Coordinates of C-alpha atoms in Angstrom, one line a residue:
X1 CA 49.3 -40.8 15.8
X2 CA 45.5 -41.4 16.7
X3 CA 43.7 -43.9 16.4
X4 CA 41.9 -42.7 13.3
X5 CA 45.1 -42.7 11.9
X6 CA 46.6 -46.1 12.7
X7 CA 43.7 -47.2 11.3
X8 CA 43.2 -45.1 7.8
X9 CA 47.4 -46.2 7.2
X10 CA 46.3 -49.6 7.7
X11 CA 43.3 -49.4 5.6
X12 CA 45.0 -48.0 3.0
X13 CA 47.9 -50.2 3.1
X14 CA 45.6 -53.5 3.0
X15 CA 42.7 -51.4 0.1
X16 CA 45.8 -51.2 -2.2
X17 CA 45.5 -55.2 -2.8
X18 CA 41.8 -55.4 -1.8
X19 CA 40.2 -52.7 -3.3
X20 CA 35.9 -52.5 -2.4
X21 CA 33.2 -52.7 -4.7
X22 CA 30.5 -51.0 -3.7
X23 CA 26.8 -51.5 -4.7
X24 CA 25.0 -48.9 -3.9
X25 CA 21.2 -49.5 -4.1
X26 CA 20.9 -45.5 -4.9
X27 CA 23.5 -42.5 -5.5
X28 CA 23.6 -41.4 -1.9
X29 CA 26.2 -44.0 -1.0
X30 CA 29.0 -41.3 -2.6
X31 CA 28.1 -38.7 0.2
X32 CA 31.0 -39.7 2.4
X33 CA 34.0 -39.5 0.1
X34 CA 35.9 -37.4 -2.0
X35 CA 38.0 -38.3 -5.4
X36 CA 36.5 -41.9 -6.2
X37 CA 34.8 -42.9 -9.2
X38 CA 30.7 -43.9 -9.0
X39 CA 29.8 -45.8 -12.2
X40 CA 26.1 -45.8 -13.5
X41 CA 27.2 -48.6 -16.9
X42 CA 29.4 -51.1 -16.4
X43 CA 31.7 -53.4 -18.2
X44 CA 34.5 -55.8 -16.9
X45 CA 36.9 -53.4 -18.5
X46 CA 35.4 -50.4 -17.3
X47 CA 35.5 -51.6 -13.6
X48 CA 38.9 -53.3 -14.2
X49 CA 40.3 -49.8 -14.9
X50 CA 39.5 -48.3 -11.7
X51 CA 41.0 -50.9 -9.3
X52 CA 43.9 -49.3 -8.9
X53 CA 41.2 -47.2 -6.6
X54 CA 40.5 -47.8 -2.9
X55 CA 36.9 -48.5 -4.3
X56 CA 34.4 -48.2 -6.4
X57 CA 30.9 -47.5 -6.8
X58 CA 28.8 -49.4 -9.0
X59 CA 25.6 -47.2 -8.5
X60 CA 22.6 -50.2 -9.1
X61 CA 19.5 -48.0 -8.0
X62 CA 18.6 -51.3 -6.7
X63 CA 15.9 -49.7 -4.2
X64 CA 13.4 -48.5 -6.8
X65 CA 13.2 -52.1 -8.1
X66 CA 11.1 -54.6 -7.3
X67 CA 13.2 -57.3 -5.2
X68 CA 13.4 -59.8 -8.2
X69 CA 14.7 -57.2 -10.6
X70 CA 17.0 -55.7 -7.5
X71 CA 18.3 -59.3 -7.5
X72 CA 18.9 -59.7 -11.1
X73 CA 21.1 -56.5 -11.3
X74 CA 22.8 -57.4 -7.6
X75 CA 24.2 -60.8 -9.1
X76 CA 25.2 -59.1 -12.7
X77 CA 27.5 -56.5 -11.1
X78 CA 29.0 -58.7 -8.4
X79 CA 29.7 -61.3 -11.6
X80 CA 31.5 -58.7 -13.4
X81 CA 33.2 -56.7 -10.6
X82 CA 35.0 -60.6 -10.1
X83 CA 35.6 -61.3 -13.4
X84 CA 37.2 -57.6 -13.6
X85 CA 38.9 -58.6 -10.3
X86 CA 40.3 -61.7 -12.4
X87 CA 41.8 -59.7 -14.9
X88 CA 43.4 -57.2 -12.8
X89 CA 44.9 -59.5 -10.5
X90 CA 43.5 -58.0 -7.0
X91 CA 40.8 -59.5 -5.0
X92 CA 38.5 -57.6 -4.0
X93 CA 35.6 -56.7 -0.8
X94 CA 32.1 -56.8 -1.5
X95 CA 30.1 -54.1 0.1
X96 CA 26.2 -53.4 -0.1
X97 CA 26.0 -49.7 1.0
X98 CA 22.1 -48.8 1.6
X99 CA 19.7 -46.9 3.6
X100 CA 21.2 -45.8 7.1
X101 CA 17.4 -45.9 8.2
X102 CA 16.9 -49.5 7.4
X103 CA 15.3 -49.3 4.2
X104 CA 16.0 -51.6 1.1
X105 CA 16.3 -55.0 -0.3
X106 CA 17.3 -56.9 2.8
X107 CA 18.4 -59.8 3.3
X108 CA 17.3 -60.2 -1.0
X109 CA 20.6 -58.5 -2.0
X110 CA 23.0 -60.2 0.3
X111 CA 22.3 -63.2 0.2
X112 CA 22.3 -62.2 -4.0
X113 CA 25.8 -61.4 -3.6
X114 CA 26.7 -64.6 -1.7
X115 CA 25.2 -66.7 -4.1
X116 CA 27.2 -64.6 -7.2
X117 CA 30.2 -65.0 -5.5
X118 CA 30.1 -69.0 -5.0
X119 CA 30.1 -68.5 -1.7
X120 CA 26.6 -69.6 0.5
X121 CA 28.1 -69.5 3.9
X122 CA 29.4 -65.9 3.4
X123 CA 29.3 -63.8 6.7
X124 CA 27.1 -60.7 6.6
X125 CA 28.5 -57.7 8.7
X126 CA 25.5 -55.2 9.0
X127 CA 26.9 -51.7 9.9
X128 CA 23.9 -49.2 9.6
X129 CA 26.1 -46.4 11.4
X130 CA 25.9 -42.9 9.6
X131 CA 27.5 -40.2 11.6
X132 CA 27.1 -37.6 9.3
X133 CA 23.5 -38.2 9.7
X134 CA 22.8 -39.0 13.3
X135 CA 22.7 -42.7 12.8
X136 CA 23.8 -45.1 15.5
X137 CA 24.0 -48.7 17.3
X138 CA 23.9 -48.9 20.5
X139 CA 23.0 -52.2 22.5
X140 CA 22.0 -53.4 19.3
X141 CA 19.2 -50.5 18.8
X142 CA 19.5 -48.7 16.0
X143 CA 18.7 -44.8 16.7
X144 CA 18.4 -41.7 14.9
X145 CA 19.7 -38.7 16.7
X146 CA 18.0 -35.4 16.2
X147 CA 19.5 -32.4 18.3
X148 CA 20.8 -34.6 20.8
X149 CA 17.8 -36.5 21.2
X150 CA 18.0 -40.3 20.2
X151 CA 15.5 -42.1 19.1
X152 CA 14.5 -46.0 17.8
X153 CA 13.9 -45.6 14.3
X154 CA 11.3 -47.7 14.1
X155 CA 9.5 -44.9 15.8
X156 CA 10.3 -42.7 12.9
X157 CA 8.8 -41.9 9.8
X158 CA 11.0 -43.8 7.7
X159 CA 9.6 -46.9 9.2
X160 CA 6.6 -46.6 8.0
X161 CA 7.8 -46.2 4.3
X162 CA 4.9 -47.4 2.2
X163 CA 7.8 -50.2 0.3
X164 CA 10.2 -51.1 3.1
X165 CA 8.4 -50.5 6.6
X166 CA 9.3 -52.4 9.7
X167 CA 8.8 -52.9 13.4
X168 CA 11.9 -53.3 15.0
X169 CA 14.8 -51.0 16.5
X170 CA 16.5 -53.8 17.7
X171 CA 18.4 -54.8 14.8
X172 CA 18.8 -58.9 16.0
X173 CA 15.2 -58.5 15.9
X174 CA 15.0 -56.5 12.9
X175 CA 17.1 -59.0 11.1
X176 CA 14.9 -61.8 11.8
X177 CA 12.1 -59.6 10.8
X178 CA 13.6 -59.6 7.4
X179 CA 14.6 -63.0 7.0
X180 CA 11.1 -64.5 7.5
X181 CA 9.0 -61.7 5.7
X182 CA 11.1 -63.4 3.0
X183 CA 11.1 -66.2 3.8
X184 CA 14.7 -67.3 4.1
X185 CA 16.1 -69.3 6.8
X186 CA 18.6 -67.5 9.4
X187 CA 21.5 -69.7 10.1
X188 CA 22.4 -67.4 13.5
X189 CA 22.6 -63.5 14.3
X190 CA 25.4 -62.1 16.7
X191 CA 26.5 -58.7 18.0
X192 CA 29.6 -56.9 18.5
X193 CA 29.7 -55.0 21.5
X194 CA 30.8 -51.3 21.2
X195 CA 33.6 -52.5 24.2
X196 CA 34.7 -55.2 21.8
X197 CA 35.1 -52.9 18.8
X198 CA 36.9 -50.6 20.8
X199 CA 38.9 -53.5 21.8
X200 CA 40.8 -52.9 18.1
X201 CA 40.3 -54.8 14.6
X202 CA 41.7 -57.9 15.6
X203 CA 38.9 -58.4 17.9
X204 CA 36.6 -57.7 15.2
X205 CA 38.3 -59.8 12.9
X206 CA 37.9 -62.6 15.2
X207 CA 34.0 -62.0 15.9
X208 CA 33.7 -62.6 12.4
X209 CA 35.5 -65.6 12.1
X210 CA 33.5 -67.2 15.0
X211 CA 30.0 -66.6 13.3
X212 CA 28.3 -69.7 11.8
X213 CA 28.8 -69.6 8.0
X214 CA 25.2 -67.7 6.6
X215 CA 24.9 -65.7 10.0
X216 CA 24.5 -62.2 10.3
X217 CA 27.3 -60.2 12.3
X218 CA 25.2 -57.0 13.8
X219 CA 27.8 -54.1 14.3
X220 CA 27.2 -51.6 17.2
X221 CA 28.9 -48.0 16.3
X222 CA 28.6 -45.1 18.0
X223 CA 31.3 -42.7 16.4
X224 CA 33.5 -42.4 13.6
X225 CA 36.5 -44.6 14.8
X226 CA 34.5 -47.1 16.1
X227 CA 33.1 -48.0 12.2
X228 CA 36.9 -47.6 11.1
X229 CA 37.7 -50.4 13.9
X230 CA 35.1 -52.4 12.0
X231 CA 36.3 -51.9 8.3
X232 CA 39.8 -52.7 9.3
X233 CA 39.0 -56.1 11.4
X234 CA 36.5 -57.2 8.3
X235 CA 39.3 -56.7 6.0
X236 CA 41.8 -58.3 7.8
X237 CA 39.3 -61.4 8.3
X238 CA 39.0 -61.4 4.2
X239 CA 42.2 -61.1 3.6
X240 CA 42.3 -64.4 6.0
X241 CA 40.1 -66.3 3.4
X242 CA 36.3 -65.3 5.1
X243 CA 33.9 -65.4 3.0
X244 CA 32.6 -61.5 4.1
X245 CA 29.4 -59.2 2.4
X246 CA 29.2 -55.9 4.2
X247 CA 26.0 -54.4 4.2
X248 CA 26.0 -50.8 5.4
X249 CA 25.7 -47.4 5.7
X250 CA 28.2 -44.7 4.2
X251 CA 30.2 -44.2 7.0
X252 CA 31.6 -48.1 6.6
X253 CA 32.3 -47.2 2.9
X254 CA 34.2 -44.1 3.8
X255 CA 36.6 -46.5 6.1
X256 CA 36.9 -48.6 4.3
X257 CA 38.3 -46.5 1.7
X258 CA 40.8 -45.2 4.1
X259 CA 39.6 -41.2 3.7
X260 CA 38.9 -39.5 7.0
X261 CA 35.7 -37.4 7.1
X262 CA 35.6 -35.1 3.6
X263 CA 35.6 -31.4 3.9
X264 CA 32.8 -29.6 2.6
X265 CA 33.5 -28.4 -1.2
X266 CA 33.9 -24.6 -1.8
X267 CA 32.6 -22.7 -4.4
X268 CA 35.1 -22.1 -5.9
X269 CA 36.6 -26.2 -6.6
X270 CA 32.9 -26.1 -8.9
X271 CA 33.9 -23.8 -11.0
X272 CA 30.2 -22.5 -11.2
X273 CA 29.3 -19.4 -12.7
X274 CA 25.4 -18.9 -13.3
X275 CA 21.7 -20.2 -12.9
X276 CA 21.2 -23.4 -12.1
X277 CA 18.4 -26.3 -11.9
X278 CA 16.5 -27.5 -8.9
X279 CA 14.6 -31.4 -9.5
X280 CA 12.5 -32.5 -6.5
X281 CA 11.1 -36.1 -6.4
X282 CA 11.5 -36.6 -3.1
X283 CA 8.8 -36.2 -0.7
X284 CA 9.5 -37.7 2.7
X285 CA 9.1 -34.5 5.0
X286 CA 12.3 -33.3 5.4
X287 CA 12.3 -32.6 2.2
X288 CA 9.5 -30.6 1.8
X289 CA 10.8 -28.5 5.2
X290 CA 13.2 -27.9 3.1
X291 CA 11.7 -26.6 -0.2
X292 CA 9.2 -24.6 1.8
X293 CA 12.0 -22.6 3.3
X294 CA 14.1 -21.9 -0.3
X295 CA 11.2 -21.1 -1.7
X296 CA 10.4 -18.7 0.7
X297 CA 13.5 -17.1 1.4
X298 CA 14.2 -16.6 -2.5
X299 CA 11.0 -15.8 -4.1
X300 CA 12.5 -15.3 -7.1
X301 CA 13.2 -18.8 -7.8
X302 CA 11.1 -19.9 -11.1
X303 CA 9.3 -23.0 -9.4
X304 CA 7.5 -25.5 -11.7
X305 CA 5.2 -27.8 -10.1
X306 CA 4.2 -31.7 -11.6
X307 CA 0.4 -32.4 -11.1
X308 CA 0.6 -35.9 -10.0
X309 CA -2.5 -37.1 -11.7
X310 CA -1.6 -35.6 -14.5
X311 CA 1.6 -37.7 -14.2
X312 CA -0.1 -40.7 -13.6
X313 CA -2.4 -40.3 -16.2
X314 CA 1.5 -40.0 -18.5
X315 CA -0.3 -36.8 -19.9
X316 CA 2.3 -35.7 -21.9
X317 CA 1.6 -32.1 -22.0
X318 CA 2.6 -32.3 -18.0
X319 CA 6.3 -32.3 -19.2
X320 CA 6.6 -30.1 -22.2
X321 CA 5.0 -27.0 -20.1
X322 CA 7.3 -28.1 -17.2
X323 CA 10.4 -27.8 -20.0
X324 CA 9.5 -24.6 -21.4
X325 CA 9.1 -22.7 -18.0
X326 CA 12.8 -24.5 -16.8
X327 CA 14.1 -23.2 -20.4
X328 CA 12.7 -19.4 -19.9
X329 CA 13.6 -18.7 -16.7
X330 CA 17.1 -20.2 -17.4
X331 CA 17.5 -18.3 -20.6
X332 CA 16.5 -15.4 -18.3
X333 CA 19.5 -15.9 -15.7
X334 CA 17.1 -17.2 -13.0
X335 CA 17.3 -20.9 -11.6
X336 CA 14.3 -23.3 -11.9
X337 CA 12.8 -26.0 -9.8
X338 CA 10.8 -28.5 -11.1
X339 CA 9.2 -30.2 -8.3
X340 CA 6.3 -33.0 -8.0
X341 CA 3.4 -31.6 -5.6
X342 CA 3.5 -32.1 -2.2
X343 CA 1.1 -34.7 -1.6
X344 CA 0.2 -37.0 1.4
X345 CA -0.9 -40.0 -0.5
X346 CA 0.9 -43.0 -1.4
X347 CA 1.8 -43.9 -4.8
X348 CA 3.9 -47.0 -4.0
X349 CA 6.9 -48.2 -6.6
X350 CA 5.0 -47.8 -9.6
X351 CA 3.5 -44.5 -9.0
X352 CA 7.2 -43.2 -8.1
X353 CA 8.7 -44.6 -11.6
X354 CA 5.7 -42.7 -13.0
X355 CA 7.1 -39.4 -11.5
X356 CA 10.8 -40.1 -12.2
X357 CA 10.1 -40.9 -15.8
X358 CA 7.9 -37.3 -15.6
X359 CA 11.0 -35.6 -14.4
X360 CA 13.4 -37.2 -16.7
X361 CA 11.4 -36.6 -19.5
X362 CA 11.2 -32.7 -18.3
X363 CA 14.9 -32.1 -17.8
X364 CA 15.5 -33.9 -21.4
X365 CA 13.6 -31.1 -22.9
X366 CA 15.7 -28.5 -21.3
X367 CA 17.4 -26.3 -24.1
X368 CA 19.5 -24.2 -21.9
X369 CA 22.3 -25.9 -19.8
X370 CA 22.6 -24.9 -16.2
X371 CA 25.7 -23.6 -14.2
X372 CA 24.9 -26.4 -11.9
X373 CA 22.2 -29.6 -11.1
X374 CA 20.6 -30.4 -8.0
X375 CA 18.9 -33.4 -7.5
X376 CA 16.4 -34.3 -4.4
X377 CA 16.3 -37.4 -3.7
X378 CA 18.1 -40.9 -3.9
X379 CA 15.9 -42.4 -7.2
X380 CA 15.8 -38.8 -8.8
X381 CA 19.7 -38.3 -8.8
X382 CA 20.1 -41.8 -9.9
X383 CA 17.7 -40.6 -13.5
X384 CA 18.9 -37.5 -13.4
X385 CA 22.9 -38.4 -14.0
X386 CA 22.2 -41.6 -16.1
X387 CA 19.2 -40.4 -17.7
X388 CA 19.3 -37.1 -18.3
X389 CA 22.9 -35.8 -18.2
X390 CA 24.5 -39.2 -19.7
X391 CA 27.0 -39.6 -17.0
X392 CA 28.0 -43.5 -17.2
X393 CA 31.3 -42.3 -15.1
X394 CA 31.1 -39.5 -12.9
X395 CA 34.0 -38.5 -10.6
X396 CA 33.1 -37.9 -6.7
X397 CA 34.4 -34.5 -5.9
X398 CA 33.3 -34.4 -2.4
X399 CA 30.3 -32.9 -0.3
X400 CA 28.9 -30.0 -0.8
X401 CA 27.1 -29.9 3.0
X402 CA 27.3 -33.1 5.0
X403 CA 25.8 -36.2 3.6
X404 CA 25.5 -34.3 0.2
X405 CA 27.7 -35.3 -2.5
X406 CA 29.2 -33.9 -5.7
X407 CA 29.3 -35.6 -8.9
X408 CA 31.2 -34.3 -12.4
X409 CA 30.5 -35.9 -15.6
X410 CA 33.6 -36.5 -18.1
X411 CA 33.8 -35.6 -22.1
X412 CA 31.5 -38.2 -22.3
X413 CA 28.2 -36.4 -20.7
X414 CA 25.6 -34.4 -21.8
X415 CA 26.9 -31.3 -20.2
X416 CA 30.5 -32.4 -19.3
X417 CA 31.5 -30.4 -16.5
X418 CA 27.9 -29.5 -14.7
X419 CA 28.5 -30.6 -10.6
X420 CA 25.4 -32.7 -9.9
X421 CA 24.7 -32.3 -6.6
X422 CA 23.3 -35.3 -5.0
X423 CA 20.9 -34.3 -2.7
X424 CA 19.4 -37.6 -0.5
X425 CA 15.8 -36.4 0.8
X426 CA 16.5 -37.4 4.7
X427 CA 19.4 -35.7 5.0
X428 CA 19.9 -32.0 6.9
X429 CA 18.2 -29.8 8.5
X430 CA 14.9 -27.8 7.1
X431 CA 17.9 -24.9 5.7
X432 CA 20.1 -27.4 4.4
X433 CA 18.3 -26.9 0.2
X434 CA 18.2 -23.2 0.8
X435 CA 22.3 -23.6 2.1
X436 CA 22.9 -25.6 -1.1
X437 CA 21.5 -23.0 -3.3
X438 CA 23.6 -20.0 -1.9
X439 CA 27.1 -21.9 -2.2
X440 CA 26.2 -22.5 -5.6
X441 CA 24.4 -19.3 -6.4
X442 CA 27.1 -17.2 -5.0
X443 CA 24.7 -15.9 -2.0
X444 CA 26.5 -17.5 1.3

């Protein structure tokens, strides 16, 4: 056996009586793994019934709240993922999957989670790794690799994000970057070495329990069994009584379910026969790369655009137009796009509820249902499978590209059956939309 697979038997073997609960701070966090269950509502029956699961997703959208509210609904699920942990009898792992590029509520939600759990001196193990998406730790720099070429990603656009911008690759220094923009008090910050991960889990368990009680555990990762070493030794340490929160990436979430990487979905497992419907709200560039080359290669494609002032001005005339174009060109066997305009400005949180609430309030209106949904961007997939297609439980089916997840609605949904297809807007290359679109459509 390899590695990899010493590691997923052990996994698996310890995740039957330590199942994870996973908040993820937006949808993307499913984009790993294939046949779990992401919930949107939740209830401590609800989560108590899918224990019996390697993990769970509680999706929070967490990062398009302000960090009070981001709190509030952090300590609510982590409260009721124990007390269903209490009435199923297993313990369970608390993981914080967010933004592989550094983005969110950090250190708010972790130290959210400690405080829900009873436990202040809880360990933090911060694994940002995301193969799947070029991210890696190395010497404690976090880097984003493009075609081979690696680079700090605080010399990247996603630095600069007008919410959650930073200055440092170095994530020691990033981490106490956090701490006192927030003003919270760092109790110590240590590294594991890429030799001492590849040492084995033991050595990682032992890292772990050698931090100081509060102190964040910086994980360096540069492939995929190096991040399995890591999910193994943290739950061997909790099942040694640490106090552990995990906040990371999806690669640590995929591990730590014990799946090896997911295949990519074929048409055919979608069952998808027809037109479908395109939302955009993401507009980080590689997103409009992306729309720019669909667009162009298929023409044909009935493409809707949201005047942002209009939006912001909550004209409500921006919507109903935006519905009845969707409806005719669906009704008319073509797929629709309903996109925000490409704009440079920033709009900050507000202006970006403004625009979600725009597309929800589009897709609502919709008459005709769609073979399939995509969704671009982390906040709009969130809207669009609570919001507008009613999915409180949706089943992970897999990834349709790399990094691009699946989701399928029960009985209970608007339009049960409809694959959601949720798209993150930093993830793939500028054909990656227009890729999406032919699997579905039937055209590659």
């Amino acid at each position: 056996m390899t590695a990899s697979t010493d590691a997923f038997a052990a996994i698996r073997g310890r995740a039957a009586g330590r199942p994870a609960v996973v908040l993820d701070d937006d949808p993307t966090g499913t984009q790993t793994v294939r046949d779990l269950f992401v919930l949107t509502e939740w209830d401590i029956d609800r989560i108590a019934r899918r224990l019996t699961d390697p993990a769970l997703f509680l999706s929070t959208n967490s990062r398009s709240l302000e960090e009070a509210d981001a709190v509030d609904i952090t300590r609510d699920a982590v409260r009721t993922a124990l007390s269903a942990a209490r009435q199923s009898g297993r313990p369970i792992s608390l993981v914080s999957r967010s933004d592989s590029t550094l983005r969110g509520h950090f250190p708010a939600e972790t130290l959210a989670i400690a405080d829900a759990m009873g436990a202040p001196d809880a360990r933090v193990l911060l694994v940002p790794f995301f193969g799947e998406g070029g991210r890696v730790t190395v010497d404690d720099v976090h880097l984003l690799d493009r075609d081979g070429i690696r680079t700090p990603v605080a010399e990247t656009e996603f630095a600069r994000d007008a919410t959650f911008a930073y200055r440092s690759s170095n994530l020691r220094d990033w981490v106490a970057e956090k701490y006192a923009a927030g003003g919270y008090s760092l109790p110590g910050v240590e590294s594991l070495a890429i030799d001492t991960v590849r040492t084995g889990a033991d050595a990682v368990a032992g890292a772990l329990r050698a931090l100081p009680g509060g102190g964040v555990m910086i994980a360096n990762a540069e492939t995929d069994p190096d991040v399995e070493a890591i999910a193994l030794g943290a739950l061997r340490a909790e099942d040694d009584g640490l106090p552990l929160v995990a906040r990371t990436a999806a690669s640590y979430v995929r591990a730590r379910a014990g799946q090896p990487s997911a295949p990519s979905l074929v048409r055919d497992e979608l069952d998808v026969r027809g037109p479908g419907l395109i939302v955009v709200g993401s507009h980080v560039p590689t997103t409009t790369q992306q729309m720019d080359v669909l667009t162009a290669e298929h023409p044909e494609l009935a493409v809707h655009e949201l005047d942002i002032g209009a939006v912001l001005a909550r004209d409500p005339r921006v919507t109903r137009r935006a519905a009845e174009a969707l409806d005719e060109a669906l009704g008319a066997g073509r797929t629709g796009i309903v996109a925000t305009e490409r704009h440079p400005r920033d709009i900050g949180l507000a202006g970006g509820k403004a625009v979600s609430r725009a597309l929800v309030e589009t897709v609502r209106h919709v008459r005709h249902r769609p073979a399939w949904v995509i969704a671009k961007g982390g906040i709009t997939s969130y809207d669009v499978a609570r919001h507008c297609l009613g999915m409180a439980e949706a089943r992970i089916a897999g990834p349709l590209l790399t990094g691009v997840p699946v989701w399928i609605s029960g009985s209970g949904g608007r339009w049960p059956g409809v694959p959601l297809v949720v798209f993150p807007g930093n993830v793939g290359s500028r054909d990656s939309l227009l890729e999406a679109y032919r699997r579905l459509s039937g055209g590659g």
